[in-house]
mmCIF file with all atom_site columns, C-alpha atoms in Angstrom:
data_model
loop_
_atom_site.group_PDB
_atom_site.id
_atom_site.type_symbol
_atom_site.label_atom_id
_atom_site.label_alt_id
_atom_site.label_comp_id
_atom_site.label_asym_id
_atom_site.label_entity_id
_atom_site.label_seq_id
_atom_site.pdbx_PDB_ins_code
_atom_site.Cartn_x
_atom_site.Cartn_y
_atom_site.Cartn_z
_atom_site.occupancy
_atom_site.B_iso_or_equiv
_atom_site.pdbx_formal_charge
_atom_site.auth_seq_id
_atom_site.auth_comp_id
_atom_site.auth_asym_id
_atom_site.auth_atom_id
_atom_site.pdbx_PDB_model_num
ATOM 1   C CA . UNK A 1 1   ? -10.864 1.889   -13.418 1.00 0.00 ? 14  UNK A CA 1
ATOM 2   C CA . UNK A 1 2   ? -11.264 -1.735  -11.646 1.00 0.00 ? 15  UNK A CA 1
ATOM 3   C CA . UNK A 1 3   ? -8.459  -3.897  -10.759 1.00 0.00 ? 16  UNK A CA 1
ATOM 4   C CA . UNK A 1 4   ? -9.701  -6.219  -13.336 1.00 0.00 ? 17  UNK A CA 1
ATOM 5   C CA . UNK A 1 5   ? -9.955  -4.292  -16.679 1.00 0.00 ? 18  UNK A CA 1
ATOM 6   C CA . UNK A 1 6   ? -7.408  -4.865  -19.175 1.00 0.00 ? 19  UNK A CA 1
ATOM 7   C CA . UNK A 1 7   ? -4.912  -2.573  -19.667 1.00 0.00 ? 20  UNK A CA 1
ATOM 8   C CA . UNK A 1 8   ? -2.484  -1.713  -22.604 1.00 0.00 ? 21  UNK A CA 1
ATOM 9   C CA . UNK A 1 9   ? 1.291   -1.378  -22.199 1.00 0.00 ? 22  UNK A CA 1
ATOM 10  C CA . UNK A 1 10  ? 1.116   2.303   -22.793 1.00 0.00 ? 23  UNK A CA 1
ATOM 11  C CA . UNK A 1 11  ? -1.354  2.442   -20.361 1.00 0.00 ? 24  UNK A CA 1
ATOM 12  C CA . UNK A 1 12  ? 0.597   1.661   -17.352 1.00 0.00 ? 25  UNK A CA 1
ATOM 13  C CA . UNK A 1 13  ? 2.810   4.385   -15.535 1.00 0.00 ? 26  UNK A CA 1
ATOM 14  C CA . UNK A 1 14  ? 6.541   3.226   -14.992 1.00 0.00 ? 27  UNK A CA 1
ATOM 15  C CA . UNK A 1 15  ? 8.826   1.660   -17.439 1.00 0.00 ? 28  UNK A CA 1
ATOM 16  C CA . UNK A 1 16  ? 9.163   -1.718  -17.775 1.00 0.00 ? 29  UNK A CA 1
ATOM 17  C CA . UNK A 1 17  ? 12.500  -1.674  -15.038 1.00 0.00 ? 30  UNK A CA 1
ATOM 18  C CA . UNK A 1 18  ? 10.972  0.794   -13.096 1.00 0.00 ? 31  UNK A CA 1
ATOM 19  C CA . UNK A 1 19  ? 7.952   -2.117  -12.628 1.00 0.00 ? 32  UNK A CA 1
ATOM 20  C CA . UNK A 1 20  ? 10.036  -4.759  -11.660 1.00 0.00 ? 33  UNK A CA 1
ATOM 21  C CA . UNK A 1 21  ? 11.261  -2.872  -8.584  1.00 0.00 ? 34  UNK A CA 1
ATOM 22  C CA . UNK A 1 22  ? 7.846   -1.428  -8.000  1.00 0.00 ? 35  UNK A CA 1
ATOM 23  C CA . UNK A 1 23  ? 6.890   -5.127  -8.592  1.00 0.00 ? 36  UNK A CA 1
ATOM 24  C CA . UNK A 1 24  ? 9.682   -6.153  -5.915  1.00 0.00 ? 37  UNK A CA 1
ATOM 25  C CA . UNK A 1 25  ? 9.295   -3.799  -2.961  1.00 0.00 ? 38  UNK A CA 1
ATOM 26  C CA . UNK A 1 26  ? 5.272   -4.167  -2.691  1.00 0.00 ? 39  UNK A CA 1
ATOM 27  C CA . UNK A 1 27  ? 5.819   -8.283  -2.555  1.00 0.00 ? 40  UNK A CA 1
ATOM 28  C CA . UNK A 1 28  ? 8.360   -6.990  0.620   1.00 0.00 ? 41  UNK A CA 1
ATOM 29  C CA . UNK A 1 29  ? 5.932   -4.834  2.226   1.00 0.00 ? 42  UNK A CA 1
ATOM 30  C CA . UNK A 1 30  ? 3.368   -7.394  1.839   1.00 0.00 ? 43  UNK A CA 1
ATOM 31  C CA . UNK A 1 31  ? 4.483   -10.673 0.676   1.00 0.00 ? 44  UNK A CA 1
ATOM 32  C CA . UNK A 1 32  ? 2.207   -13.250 -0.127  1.00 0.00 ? 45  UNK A CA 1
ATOM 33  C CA . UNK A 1 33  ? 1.205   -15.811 3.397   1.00 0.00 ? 46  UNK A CA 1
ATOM 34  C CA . UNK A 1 34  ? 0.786   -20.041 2.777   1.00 0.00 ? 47  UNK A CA 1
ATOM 35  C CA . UNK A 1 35  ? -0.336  -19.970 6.230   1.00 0.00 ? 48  UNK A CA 1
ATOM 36  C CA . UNK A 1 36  ? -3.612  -17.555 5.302   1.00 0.00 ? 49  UNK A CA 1
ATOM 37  C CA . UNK A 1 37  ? -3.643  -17.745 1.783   1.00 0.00 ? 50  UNK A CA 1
ATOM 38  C CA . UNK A 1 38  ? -3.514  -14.979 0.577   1.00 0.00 ? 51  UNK A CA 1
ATOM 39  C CA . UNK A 1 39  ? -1.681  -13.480 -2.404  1.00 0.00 ? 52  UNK A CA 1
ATOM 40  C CA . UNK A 1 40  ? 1.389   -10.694 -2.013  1.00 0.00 ? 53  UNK A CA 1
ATOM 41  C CA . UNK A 1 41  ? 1.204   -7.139  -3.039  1.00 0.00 ? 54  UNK A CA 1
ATOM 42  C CA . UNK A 1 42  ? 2.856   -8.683  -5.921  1.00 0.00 ? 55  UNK A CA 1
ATOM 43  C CA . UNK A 1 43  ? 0.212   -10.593 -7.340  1.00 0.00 ? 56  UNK A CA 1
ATOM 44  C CA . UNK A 1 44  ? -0.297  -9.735  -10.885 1.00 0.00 ? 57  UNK A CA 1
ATOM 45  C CA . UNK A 1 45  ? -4.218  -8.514  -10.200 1.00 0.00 ? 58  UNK A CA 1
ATOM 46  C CA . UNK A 1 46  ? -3.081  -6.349  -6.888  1.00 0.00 ? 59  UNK A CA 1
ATOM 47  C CA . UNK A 1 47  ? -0.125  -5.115  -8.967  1.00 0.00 ? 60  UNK A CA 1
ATOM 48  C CA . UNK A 1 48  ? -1.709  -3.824  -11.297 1.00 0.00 ? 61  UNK A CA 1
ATOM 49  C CA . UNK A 1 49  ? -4.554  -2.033  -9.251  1.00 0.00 ? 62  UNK A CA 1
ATOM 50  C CA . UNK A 1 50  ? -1.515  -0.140  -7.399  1.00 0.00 ? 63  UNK A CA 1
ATOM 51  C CA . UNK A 1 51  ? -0.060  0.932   -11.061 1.00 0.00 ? 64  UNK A CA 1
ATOM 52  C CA . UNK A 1 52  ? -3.101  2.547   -11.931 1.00 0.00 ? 65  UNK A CA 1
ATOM 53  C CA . UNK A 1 53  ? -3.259  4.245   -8.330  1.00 0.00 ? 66  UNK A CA 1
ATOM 54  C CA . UNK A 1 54  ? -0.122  5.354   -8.496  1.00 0.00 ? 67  UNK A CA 1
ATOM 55  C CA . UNK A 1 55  ? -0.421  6.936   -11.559 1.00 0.00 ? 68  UNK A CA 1
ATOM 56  C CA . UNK A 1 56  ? -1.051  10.793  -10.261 1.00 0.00 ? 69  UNK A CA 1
ATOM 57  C CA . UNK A 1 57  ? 2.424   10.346  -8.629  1.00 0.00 ? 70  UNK A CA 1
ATOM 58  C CA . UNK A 1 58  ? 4.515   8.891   -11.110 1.00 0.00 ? 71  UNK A CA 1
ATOM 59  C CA . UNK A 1 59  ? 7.507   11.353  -11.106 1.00 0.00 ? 72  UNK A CA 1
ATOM 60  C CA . UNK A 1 60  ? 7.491   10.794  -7.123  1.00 0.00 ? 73  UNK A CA 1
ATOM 61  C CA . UNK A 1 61  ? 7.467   7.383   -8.127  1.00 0.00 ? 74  UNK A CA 1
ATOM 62  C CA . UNK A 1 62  ? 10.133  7.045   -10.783 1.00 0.00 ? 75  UNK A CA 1
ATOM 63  C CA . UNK A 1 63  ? 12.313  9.415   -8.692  1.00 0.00 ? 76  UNK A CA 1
ATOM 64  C CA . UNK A 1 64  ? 12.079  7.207   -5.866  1.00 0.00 ? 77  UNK A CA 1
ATOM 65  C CA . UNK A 1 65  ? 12.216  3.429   -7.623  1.00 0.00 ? 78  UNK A CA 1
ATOM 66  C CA . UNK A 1 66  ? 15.671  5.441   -9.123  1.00 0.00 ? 79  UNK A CA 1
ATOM 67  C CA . UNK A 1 67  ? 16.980  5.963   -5.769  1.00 0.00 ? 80  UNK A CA 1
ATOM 68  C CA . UNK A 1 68  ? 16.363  2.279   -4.336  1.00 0.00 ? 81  UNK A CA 1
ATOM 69  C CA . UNK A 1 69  ? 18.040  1.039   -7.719  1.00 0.00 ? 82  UNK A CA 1
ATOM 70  C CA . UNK A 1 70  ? 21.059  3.300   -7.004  1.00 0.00 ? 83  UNK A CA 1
ATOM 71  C CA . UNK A 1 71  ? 21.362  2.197   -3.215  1.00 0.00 ? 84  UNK A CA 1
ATOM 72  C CA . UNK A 1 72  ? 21.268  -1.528  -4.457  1.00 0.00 ? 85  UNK A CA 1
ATOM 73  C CA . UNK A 1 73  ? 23.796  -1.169  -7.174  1.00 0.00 ? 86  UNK A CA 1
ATOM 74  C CA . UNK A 1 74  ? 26.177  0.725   -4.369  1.00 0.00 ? 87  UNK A CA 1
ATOM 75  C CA . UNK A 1 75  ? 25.412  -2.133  -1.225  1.00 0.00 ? 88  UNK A CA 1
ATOM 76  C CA . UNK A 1 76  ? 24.932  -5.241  -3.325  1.00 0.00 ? 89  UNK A CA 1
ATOM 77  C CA . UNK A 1 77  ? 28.163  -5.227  -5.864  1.00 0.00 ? 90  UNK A CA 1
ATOM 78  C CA . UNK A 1 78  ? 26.430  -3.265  -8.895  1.00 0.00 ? 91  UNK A CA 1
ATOM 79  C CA . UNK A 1 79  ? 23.225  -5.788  -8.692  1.00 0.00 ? 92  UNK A CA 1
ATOM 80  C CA . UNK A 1 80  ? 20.270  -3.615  -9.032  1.00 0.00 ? 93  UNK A CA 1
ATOM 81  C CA . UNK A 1 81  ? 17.425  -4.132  -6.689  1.00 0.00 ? 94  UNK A CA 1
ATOM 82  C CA . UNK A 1 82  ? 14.979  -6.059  -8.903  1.00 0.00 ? 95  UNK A CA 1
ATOM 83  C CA . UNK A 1 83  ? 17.619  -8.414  -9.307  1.00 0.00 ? 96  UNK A CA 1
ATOM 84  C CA . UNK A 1 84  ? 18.576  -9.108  -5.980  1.00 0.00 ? 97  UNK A CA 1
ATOM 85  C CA . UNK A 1 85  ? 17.633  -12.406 -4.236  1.00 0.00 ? 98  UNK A CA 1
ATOM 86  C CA . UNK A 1 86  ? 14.295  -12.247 -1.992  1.00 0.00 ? 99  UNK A CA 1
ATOM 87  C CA . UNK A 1 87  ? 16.059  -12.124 0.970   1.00 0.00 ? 100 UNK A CA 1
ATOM 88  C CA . UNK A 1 88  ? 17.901  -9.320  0.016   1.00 0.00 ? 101 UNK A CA 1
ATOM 89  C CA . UNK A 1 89  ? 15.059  -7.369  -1.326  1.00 0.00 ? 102 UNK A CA 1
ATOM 90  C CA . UNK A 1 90  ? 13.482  -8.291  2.004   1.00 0.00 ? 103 UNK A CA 1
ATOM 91  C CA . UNK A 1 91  ? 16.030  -6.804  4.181   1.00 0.00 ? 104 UNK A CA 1
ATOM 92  C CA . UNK A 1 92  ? 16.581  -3.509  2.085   1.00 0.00 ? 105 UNK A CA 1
ATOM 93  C CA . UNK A 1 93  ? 12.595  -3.019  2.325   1.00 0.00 ? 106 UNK A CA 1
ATOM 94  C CA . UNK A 1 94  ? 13.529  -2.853  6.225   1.00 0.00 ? 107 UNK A CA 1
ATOM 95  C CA . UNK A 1 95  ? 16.627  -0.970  5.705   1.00 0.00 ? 108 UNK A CA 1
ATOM 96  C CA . UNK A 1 96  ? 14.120  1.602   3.473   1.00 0.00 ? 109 UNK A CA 1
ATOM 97  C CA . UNK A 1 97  ? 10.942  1.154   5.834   1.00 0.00 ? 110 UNK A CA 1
ATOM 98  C CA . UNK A 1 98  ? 13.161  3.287   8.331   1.00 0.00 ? 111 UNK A CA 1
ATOM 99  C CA . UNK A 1 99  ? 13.705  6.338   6.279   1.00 0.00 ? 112 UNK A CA 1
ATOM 100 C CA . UNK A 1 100 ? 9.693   6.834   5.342   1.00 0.00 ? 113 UNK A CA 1
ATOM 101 C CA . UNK A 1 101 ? 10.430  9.612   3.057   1.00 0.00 ? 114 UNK A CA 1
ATOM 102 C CA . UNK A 1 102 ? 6.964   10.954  1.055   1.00 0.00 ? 115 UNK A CA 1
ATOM 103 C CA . UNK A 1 103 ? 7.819   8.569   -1.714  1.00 0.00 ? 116 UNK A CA 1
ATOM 104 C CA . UNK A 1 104 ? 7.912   5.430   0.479   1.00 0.00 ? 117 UNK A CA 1
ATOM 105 C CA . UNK A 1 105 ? 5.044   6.361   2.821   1.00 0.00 ? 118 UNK A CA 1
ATOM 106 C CA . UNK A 1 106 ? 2.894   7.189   -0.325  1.00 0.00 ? 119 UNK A CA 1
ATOM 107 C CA . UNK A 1 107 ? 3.988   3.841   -1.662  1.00 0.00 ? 120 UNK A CA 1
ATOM 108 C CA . UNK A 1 108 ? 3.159   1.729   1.921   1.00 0.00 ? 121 UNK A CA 1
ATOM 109 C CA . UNK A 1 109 ? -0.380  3.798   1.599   1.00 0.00 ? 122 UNK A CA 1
ATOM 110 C CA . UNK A 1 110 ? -1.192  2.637   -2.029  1.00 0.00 ? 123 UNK A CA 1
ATOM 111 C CA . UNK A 1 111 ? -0.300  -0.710  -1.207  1.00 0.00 ? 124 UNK A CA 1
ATOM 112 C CA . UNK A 1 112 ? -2.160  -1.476  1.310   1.00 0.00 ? 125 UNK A CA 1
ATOM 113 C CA . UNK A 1 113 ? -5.415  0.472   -0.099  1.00 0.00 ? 126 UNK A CA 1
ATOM 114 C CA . UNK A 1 114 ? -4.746  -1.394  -3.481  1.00 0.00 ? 127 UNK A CA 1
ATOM 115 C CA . UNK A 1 115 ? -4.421  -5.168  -1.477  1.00 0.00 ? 128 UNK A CA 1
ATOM 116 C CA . UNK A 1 116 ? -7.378  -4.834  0.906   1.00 0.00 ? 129 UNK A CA 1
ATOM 117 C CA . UNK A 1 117 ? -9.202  -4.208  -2.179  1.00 0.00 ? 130 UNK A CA 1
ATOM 118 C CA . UNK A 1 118 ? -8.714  -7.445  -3.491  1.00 0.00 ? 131 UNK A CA 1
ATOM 119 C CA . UNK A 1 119 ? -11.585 -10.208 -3.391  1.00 0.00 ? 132 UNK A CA 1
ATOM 120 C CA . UNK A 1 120 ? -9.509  -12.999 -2.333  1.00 0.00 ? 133 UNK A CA 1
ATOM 121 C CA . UNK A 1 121 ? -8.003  -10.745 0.725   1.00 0.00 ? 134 UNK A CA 1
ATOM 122 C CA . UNK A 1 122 ? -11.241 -9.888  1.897   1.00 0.00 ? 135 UNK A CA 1
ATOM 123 C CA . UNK A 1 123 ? -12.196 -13.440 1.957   1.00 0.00 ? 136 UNK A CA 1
ATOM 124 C CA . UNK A 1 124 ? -9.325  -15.042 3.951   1.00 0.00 ? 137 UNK A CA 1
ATOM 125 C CA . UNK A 1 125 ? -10.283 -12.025 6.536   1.00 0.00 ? 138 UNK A CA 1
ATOM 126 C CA . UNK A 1 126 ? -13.709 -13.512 6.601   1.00 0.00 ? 139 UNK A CA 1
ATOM 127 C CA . UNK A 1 127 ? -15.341 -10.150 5.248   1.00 0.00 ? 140 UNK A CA 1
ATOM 128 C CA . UNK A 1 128 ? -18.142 -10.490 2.151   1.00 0.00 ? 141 UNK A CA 1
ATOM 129 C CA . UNK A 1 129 ? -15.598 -9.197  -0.621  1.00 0.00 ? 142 UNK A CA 1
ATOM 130 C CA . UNK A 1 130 ? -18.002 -5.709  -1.312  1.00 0.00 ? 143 UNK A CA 1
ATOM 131 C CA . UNK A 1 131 ? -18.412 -2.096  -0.421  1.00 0.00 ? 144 UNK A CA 1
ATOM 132 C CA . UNK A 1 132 ? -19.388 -0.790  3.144   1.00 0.00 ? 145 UNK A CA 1
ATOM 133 C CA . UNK A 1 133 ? -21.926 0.756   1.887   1.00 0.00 ? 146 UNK A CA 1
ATOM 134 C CA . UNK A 1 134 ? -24.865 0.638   1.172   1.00 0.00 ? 147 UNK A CA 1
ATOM 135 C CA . UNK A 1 135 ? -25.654 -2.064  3.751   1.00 0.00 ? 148 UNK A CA 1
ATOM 136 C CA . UNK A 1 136 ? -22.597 -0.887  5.980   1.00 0.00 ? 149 UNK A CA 1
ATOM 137 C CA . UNK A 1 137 ? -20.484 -3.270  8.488   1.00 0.00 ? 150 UNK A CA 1
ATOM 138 C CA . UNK A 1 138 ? -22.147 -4.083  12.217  1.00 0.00 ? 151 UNK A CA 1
ATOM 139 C CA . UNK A 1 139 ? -19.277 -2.957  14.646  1.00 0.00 ? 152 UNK A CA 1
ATOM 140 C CA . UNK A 1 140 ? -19.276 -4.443  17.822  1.00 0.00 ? 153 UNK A CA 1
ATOM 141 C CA . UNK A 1 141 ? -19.864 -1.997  21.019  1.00 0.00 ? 154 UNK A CA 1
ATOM 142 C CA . UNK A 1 142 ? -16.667 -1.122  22.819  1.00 0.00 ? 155 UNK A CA 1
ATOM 143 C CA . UNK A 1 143 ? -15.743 0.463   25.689  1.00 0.00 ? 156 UNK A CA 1
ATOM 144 C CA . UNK A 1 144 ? -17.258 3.835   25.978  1.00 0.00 ? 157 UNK A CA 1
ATOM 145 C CA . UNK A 1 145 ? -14.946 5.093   28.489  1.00 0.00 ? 158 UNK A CA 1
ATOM 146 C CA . UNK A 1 146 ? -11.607 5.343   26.278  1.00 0.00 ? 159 UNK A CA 1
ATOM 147 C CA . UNK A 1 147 ? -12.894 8.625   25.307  1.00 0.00 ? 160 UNK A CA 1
ATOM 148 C CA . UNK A 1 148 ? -13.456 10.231  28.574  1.00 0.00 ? 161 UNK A CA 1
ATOM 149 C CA . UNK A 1 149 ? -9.755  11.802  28.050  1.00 0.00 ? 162 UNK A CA 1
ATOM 150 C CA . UNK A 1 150 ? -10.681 13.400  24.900  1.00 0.00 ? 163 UNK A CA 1
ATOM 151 C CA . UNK A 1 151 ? -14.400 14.661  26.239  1.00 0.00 ? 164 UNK A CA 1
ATOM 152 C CA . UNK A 1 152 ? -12.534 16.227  30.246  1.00 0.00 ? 165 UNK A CA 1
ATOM 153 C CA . UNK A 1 153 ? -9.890  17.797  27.346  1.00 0.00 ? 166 UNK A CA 1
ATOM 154 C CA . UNK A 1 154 ? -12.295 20.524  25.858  1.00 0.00 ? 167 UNK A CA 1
ATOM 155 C CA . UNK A 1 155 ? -12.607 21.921  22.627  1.00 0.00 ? 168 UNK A CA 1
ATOM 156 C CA . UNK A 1 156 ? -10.009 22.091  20.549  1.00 0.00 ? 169 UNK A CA 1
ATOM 157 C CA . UNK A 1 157 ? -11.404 25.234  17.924  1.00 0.00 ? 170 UNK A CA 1
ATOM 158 C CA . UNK A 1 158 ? -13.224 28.223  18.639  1.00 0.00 ? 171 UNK A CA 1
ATOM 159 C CA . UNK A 1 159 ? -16.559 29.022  17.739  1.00 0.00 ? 172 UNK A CA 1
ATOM 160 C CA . UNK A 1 160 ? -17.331 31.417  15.042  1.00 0.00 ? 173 UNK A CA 1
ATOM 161 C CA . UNK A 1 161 ? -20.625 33.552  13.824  1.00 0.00 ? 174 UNK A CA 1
ATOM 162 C CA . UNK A 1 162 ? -21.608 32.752  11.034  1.00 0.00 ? 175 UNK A CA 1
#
């Protein structure tokens, strides 16, 4: 399903609070740049793309956006984390980013699929917003030698008849 199609309520994962802190931890993890600009994981067209890819793990999901509710309500006097200021949502996404449990390194990984997807992103990188392939990338030559370590190592497997 692209980004782009339209999508009914009952079509996205998540309840509508469970969104809003979904909503407010991506725009931490990747918040939207003046200097580049470029949107935030936030923006409505990203967000949306990462609903729909999070989708096979929405009971990972709702478990987890419970969790970082419950550890806002306890640290920020009963406020839960969607309505904390941005600042605050800012530093629990670095209190959080040290844990990496499976919920928030699944969520990290989605995010940043789901945002170098977008058009405009690709574009403020300089890259032709498109697929790799068929026409592919050019990648410049590098230095051969880095891999010298990894060729003197040997194999790592053993070989088997087949």
């Amino acid at each position: 399903m692209s980004n782009r199609e339209t999508l009914l309520a009952s079509d996205l994962p998540f309840s509508e609070p469970q969104r809003e802190i979904l909503r407010g931890l991506v725009g931490s993890i990747i918040p939207a740049s003046k200097d580049y600009d470029t949107p935030g994981a936030d923006d409505p067209l990203i967000f949306k793309d990462i609903l729909v890819t999070a989708r096979p793990y929405t009971d990972m999901f709702a478990s987890g956006l419970e969790d970082i509710d419950q550890q806002a309500i306890r640290n920020y006097d009963g406020v839960g984390f969607a309505a904390l200021s941005a600042n605050d949502r800012h530093a629990m996404a670095e209190q959080l980013s040290q844990s990496l449990n499976a919920f928030l390194r699944t969520l990290v990984s989605i995010t940043v699929q789901c945002y170098y997807r977008d058009d405009r992103v690709m574009q403020a990188l300089g890259m032709e917003p498109r697929p790799p392939f068929p026409e592919g990338f050019t990648v410049e030559e590098g230095d051969w030698t880095l891999l010298d370590p990894v060729r003197r190592r040997g194999k790592l497997y053993r070989e088997v008849d087949v």
